[in-house]
PDB file of C-alpha atoms in Angstrom:
ATOM      1  CA  MET C   1     -21.442  22.267  34.905  1.00 52.00           C
ATOM      2  CA  LYS C   2     -20.923  21.730  31.025  1.00 48.00           C
ATOM      3  CA  TYR C   3     -18.116  19.201  31.443  1.00 45.00           C
ATOM      4  CA  VAL C   4     -20.515  17.375  34.328  1.00 42.00           C
ATOM      5  CA  MET C   5     -23.047  16.756  31.630  1.00 44.00           C
ATOM      6  CA  LEU C   6     -20.366  15.782  29.387  1.00 38.00           C
ATOM      7  CA  LEU C   7     -18.663  13.285  31.509  1.00 38.00           C
ATOM      8  CA  ASN C   8     -22.530  12.418  32.397  1.00 45.00           C
ATOM      9  CA  LEU C   9     -23.273  11.436  28.477  1.00 38.00           C
ATOM     10  CA  LEU C  10     -19.906   9.815  28.280  1.00 40.00           C
ATOM     11  CA  LEU C  11     -20.384   7.143  31.084  1.00 43.00           C
ATOM     12  CA  PHE C  12     -23.947   6.357  29.868  1.00 46.00           C
ATOM     13  CA  VAL C  13     -23.222   6.182  25.937  1.00 43.00           C
ATOM     14  CA  LYS C  14     -22.936   2.684  25.136  1.00 43.00           C
ATOM     15  CA  ILE C  15     -19.447   2.774  22.926  1.00 41.00           C
ATOM     16  CA  PRO C  16     -19.556  -0.503  20.555  1.00 42.00           C
ATOM     17  CA  ASN C  17     -16.600  -2.897  21.602  1.00 41.00           C
ATOM     18  CA  VAL C  18     -14.323  -2.615  17.894  1.00 39.00           C
ATOM     19  CA  ALA C  19     -12.744  -6.275  18.927  1.00 40.00           C
ATOM     20  CA  SER C  20     -16.313  -7.838  18.507  1.00 37.00           C
ATOM     21  CA  SER C  21     -17.401  -6.143  15.193  1.00 43.00           C
ATOM     22  CA  HIS C  22     -14.295  -6.656  13.434  1.00 50.00           C
ATOM     23  CA  LYS C  23     -14.199  -9.633  11.576  1.00 66.00           C
ATOM     24  CA  GLU C  24     -11.239 -12.014  10.831  1.00 83.00           C
ATOM     25  CA  ILE C  25      -9.705 -11.786   7.728  1.00 89.00           C
ATOM     26  CA  PRO C  26     -10.398 -14.713   5.851  1.00 93.00           C
ATOM     27  CA  SER C  27      -7.609 -17.493   5.042  1.00 95.00           C
ATOM     28  CA  ILE C  28      -5.966 -17.653   1.895  1.00 96.00           C
ATOM     29  CA  ASP C  29      -6.876 -21.700   2.315  1.00 96.00           C
ATOM     30  CA  GLU C  30     -11.015 -20.524   2.408  1.00 96.00           C
ATOM     31  CA  ILE C  31     -10.388 -18.468  -0.477  1.00 97.00           C
ATOM     32  CA  ARG C  32      -8.809 -20.922  -2.733  1.00 97.00           C
ATOM     33  CA  SER C  33     -11.453 -23.217  -1.824  1.00 97.00           C
ATOM     34  CA  LEU C  34     -14.653 -21.533  -2.562  1.00 97.00           C
ATOM     35  CA  TYR C  35     -12.970 -20.103  -5.441  1.00 97.00           C
ATOM     36  CA  GLN C  36     -12.736 -23.992  -6.521  1.00 97.00           C
ATOM     37  CA  LYS C  37     -16.489 -24.180  -5.507  1.00 97.00           C
ATOM     38  CA  SER C  38     -17.702 -21.352  -6.978  1.00 97.00           C
ATOM     39  CA  MET C  39     -16.965 -22.703 -10.679  1.00 95.00           C
ATOM     40  CA  ALA C  40     -20.094 -24.753 -10.094  1.00 96.00           C
ATOM     41  CA  SER C  41     -21.689 -23.010  -7.795  1.00 97.00           C
ATOM     42  CA  LYS C  42     -23.881 -19.462  -7.788  1.00 97.00           C
ATOM     43  CA  ILE C  43     -23.298 -19.723  -4.218  1.00 97.00           C
ATOM     44  CA  ALA C  44     -20.550 -19.936  -3.393  1.00 97.00           C
ATOM     45  CA  CYS C  45     -19.212 -17.434  -5.853  1.00 97.00           C
ATOM     46  CA  LYS C  46     -21.382 -15.508  -4.661  1.00 97.00           C
ATOM     47  CA  LYS C  47     -19.807 -16.006  -0.796  1.00 97.00           C
ATOM     48  CA  LEU C  48     -16.583 -15.800  -2.198  1.00 97.00           C
ATOM     49  CA  ILE C  49     -17.354 -12.064  -3.756  1.00 97.00           C
ATOM     50  CA  ASP C  50     -18.892 -11.009  -0.354  1.00 97.00           C
ATOM     51  CA  LEU C  51     -16.126 -12.811   2.296  1.00 97.00           C
ATOM     52  CA  LEU C  52     -13.743 -10.141  -0.351  1.00 97.00           C
ATOM     53  CA  GLU C  53     -15.867  -7.005  -0.232  1.00 95.00           C
ATOM     54  CA  PRO C  54     -13.732  -5.194   3.197  1.00 95.00           C
ATOM     55  CA  TYR C  55     -10.905  -6.424   1.895  1.00 95.00           C
ATOM     56  CA  LYS C  56      -9.779  -5.361  -1.598  1.00 93.00           C
ATOM     57  CA  LYS C  57      -6.552  -2.876  -0.796  1.00 95.00           C
ATOM     58  CA  ASP C  58      -4.860  -6.003  -0.324  1.00 96.00           C
ATOM     59  CA  PRO C  59      -3.556  -7.379  -4.428  1.00 98.00           C
ATOM     60  CA  LEU C  60      -3.938 -11.185  -3.406  1.00 98.00           C
ATOM     61  CA  TYR C  61      -7.848 -10.756  -2.134  1.00 97.00           C
ATOM     62  CA  LEU C  62      -9.031  -7.693  -5.280  1.00 98.00           C
ATOM     63  CA  GLY C  63      -7.145 -10.429  -7.175  1.00 98.00           C
ATOM     64  CA  TYR C  64      -9.114 -13.864  -6.557  1.00 98.00           C
ATOM     65  CA  SER C  65     -12.218 -11.190  -6.212  1.00 98.00           C
ATOM     66  CA  GLY C  66     -11.615  -9.737  -9.754  1.00 98.00           C
ATOM     67  CA  CYS C  67     -11.403 -13.467 -10.876  1.00 98.00           C
ATOM     68  CA  ALA C  68     -15.271 -14.761  -8.392  1.00 98.00           C
ATOM     69  CA  THR C  69     -16.408 -11.769 -10.608  1.00 98.00           C
ATOM     70  CA  MET C  70     -15.620 -12.679 -14.004  1.00 97.00           C
ATOM     71  CA  VAL C  71     -16.940 -16.665 -12.761  1.00 97.00           C
ATOM     72  CA  MET C  72     -20.406 -14.927 -12.040  1.00 97.00           C
ATOM     73  CA  ALA C  73     -20.523 -14.336 -15.514  1.00 95.00           C
ATOM     74  CA  LYS C  74     -21.011 -17.648 -16.236  1.00 94.00           C
ATOM     75  CA  HIS C  75     -24.165 -18.032 -13.787  1.00 96.00           C
ATOM     76  CA  ALA C  76     -25.889 -15.216 -15.089  1.00 96.00           C
ATOM     77  CA  PHE C  77     -28.666 -15.472 -17.586  1.00 95.00           C
ATOM     78  CA  SER C  78     -28.709 -12.355 -19.370  1.00 96.00           C
ATOM     79  CA  PRO C  79     -25.811 -11.223 -21.436  1.00 94.00           C
ATOM     80  CA  PHE C  80     -25.518  -8.040 -20.670  1.00 96.00           C
ATOM     81  CA  SER C  81     -25.110  -8.968 -17.052  1.00 96.00           C
ATOM     82  CA  LYS C  82     -21.803 -11.816 -18.153  1.00 96.00           C
ATOM     83  CA  LEU C  83     -20.365  -9.326 -19.761  1.00 96.00           C
ATOM     84  CA  SER C  84     -20.573  -6.484 -17.107  1.00 97.00           C
ATOM     85  CA  TYR C  85     -19.593  -9.032 -14.660  1.00 97.00           C
ATOM     86  CA  PHE C  86     -16.688 -10.234 -16.988  1.00 97.00           C
ATOM     87  CA  LYS C  87     -15.479  -6.582 -17.429  1.00 97.00           C
ATOM     88  CA  LYS C  88     -15.917  -5.837 -13.941  1.00 98.00           C
ATOM     89  CA  GLY C  89     -14.004  -8.963 -13.275  1.00 98.00           C
ATOM     90  CA  LYS C  90     -11.278  -8.462 -15.332  1.00 98.00           C
ATOM     91  CA  ARG C  91     -10.998  -4.954 -14.175  1.00 98.00           C
ATOM     92  CA  MET C  92     -10.539  -6.044 -11.001  1.00 98.00           C
ATOM     93  CA  LEU C  93      -7.867  -9.048 -11.638  1.00 98.00           C
ATOM     94  CA  GLU C  94      -5.362  -6.212 -14.064  1.00 98.00           C
ATOM     95  CA  LYS C  95      -4.932  -3.566 -11.110  1.00 98.00           C
ATOM     96  CA  ALA C  96      -4.350  -6.378  -8.270  1.00 98.00           C
ATOM     97  CA  ILE C  97      -1.597  -7.296 -10.433  1.00 98.00           C
ATOM     98  CA  ASP C  98      -0.614  -3.790 -11.752  1.00 98.00           C
ATOM     99  CA  SER C  99      -0.455  -3.572  -7.729  1.00 97.00           C
ATOM    100  CA  ASP C 100       1.501  -5.802  -7.293  1.00 97.00           C
ATOM    101  CA  HIS C 101       2.839  -7.648 -11.032  1.00 96.00           C
ATOM    102  CA  ASN C 102       5.369 -10.038  -9.391  1.00 96.00           C
ATOM    103  CA  ASN C 103       2.793 -12.107  -7.671  1.00 97.00           C
ATOM    104  CA  PHE C 104       2.766 -15.606  -8.650  1.00 97.00           C
ATOM    105  CA  GLU C 105      -1.030 -16.266  -7.370  1.00 98.00           C
ATOM    106  CA  LEU C 106      -2.305 -13.548  -9.499  1.00 98.00           C
ATOM    107  CA  ARG C 107      -0.887 -14.202 -12.682  1.00 98.00           C
ATOM    108  CA  PHE C 108      -1.841 -18.385 -11.919  1.00 98.00           C
ATOM    109  CA  LEU C 109      -4.489 -16.331 -11.803  1.00 98.00           C
ATOM    110  CA  ARG C 110      -4.841 -14.733 -14.766  1.00 98.00           C
ATOM    111  CA  PHE C 111      -3.390 -17.442 -16.821  1.00 98.00           C
ATOM    112  CA  THR C 112      -5.635 -20.020 -16.214  1.00 97.00           C
ATOM    113  CA  ASP C 113      -8.580 -17.469 -16.126  1.00 97.00           C
ATOM    114  CA  GLN C 114      -6.901 -16.232 -19.876  1.00 96.00           C
ATOM    115  CA  THR C 115      -6.588 -19.805 -21.464  1.00 96.00           C
ATOM    116  CA  ASN C 116     -10.377 -20.631 -20.115  1.00 93.00           C
ATOM    117  CA  MET C 117     -12.028 -17.906 -21.486  1.00 92.00           C
ATOM    118  CA  PRO C 118     -14.321 -18.085 -24.527  1.00 90.00           C
ATOM    119  CA  SER C 119     -11.471 -15.854 -28.015  1.00 90.00           C
ATOM    120  CA  PHE C 120     -14.185 -14.306 -28.758  1.00 91.00           C
ATOM    121  CA  LEU C 121     -13.756 -11.928 -25.692  1.00 92.00           C
ATOM    122  CA  GLY C 122     -10.654 -10.838 -26.684  1.00 93.00           C
ATOM    123  CA  TYR C 123      -8.874 -11.779 -23.012  1.00 95.00           C
ATOM    124  CA  ASN C 124      -5.643 -13.731 -24.053  1.00 95.00           C
ATOM    125  CA  ASP C 125      -3.214 -10.694 -24.182  1.00 95.00           C
ATOM    126  CA  SER C 126      -1.027 -12.346 -20.944  1.00 96.00           C
ATOM    127  CA  ILE C 127      -0.682 -15.768 -21.507  1.00 96.00           C
ATOM    128  CA  LYS C 128       2.075 -15.824 -23.160  1.00 96.00           C
ATOM    129  CA  LYS C 129       4.228 -13.781 -20.647  1.00 97.00           C
ATOM    130  CA  ASP C 130       2.537 -15.497 -17.934  1.00 97.00           C
ATOM    131  CA  ARG C 131       3.268 -18.612 -19.724  1.00 96.00           C
ATOM    132  CA  THR C 132       6.975 -17.491 -19.396  1.00 96.00           C
ATOM    133  CA  PHE C 133       6.354 -15.965 -15.910  1.00 97.00           C
ATOM    134  CA  ILE C 134       5.145 -19.035 -14.148  1.00 97.00           C
ATOM    135  CA  LEU C 135       7.870 -21.532 -15.682  1.00 95.00           C
ATOM    136  CA  HIS C 136      10.833 -19.120 -14.776  1.00 95.00           C
ATOM    137  CA  SER C 137       9.061 -18.862 -10.837  1.00 95.00           C
ATOM    138  CA  PHE C 138       7.607 -21.979 -10.521  1.00 94.00           C
ATOM    139  CA  LEU C 139      10.925 -23.566  -8.670  1.00 90.00           C
ATOM    140  CA  GLN C 140      11.031 -20.495  -6.176  1.00 92.00           C
ATOM    141  CA  ILE C 141       7.649 -20.948  -4.799  1.00 93.00           C
ATOM    142  CA  LYS C 142       8.290 -21.733  -0.972  1.00 92.00           C
ATOM    143  CA  ASP C 143       4.642 -22.338   0.291  1.00 95.00           C
ATOM    144  CA  VAL C 144       3.600 -25.868  -0.417  1.00 95.00           C
ATOM    145  CA  ARG C 145      -0.289 -24.906   0.291  1.00 96.00           C
ATOM    146  CA  LEU C 146       0.517 -22.859  -3.191  1.00 97.00           C
ATOM    147  CA  GLU C 147       2.633 -24.940  -5.001  1.00 96.00           C
ATOM    148  CA  ALA C 148       0.142 -28.160  -4.809  1.00 95.00           C
ATOM    149  CA  TYR C 149      -3.365 -25.759  -5.524  1.00 97.00           C
ATOM    150  CA  VAL C 150      -1.446 -24.792  -8.550  1.00 97.00           C
ATOM    151  CA  LEU C 151       0.395 -27.729  -9.956  1.00 96.00           C
ATOM    152  CA  PRO C 152      -2.699 -29.690 -10.916  1.00 95.00           C
ATOM    153  CA  SER C 153      -4.315 -27.006 -13.066  1.00 95.00           C
ATOM    154  CA  LEU C 154      -0.500 -26.306 -14.437  1.00 96.00           C
ATOM    155  CA  LYS C 155       0.038 -29.783 -15.493  1.00 95.00           C
ATOM    156  CA  GLU C 156      -3.564 -30.105 -17.066  1.00 95.00           C
ATOM    157  CA  SER C 157      -3.092 -27.308 -18.923  1.00 95.00           C
ATOM    158  CA  LYS C 158      -3.174 -27.221 -22.442  1.00 95.00           C
ATOM    159  CA  ASP C 159      -1.279 -24.483 -22.939  1.00 95.00           C
ATOM    160  CA  LEU C 160       1.689 -25.908 -21.449  1.00 95.00           C
ATOM    161  CA  SER C 161       3.748 -28.034 -23.159  1.00 94.00           C
ATOM    162  CA  SER C 162       4.869 -31.507 -22.537  1.00 94.00           C
ATOM    163  CA  LEU C 163       8.406 -31.012 -21.632  1.00 94.00           C
ATOM    164  CA  GLU C 164       7.351 -27.002 -19.712  1.00 93.00           C
ATOM    165  CA  LYS C 165       4.914 -29.648 -17.454  1.00 92.00           C
ATOM    166  CA  GLU C 166       7.616 -31.833 -17.048  1.00 91.00           C
ATOM    167  CA  LYS C 167      10.076 -29.038 -15.429  1.00 86.00           C
ATOM    168  CA  LEU C 168       7.447 -28.831 -13.006  1.00 87.00           C
ATOM    169  CA  LYS C 169       8.005 -30.307  -9.887  1.00 67.00           C
TER     170      LYS C 169
END
C-alpha cells in the first residue's frame, strides 16, 4: 500500500523542468559591452552585477563582477557606500586574478582599473607588473574580439610609453 501511495504521489506532483529554469551563461561580448556602458550608466552597472551573480565561480566573470562593483562606487552617493563598493570589488578582482594569474583579460582589467583610480585609494601596486605582463602577452592573443576590445584602451593609456604603444598591433 505504501508503494502505491508513493507512486501516485510521484505521478501527480509536478516536477519543474530543470532545462527551462536554467539560464544560459552570458556571452563574454555581452559582458564586455555592459561593462563599457556601466561607466556612464548606473542601470547598466547594476544589470551587469546581477547578470554575473550566478557565475562568480568562473574567474573571468568574477573579475568583471568585481570591476562592475568598483564602478558602482562611481554611481553611489554616500562616501561610505563608495568605499564599500570599491573594497568589495577590489577583493573580487584580486581573488579572480589569484585564481587565474595568467589570464590576459583579468590583468588588463586590473591595469586599466588601477591606472584610472584616484591615487588616494592606494590601489596602484600592480601597475608595473601588469603592464609588463600585458606587453609581453599581447602578441599571443588569439581572440580577435579580445584584441579589438583592449587595443583602444591600451593605445590611450597614459601609463604606456609611445614606444610601448607602437609595439602593439
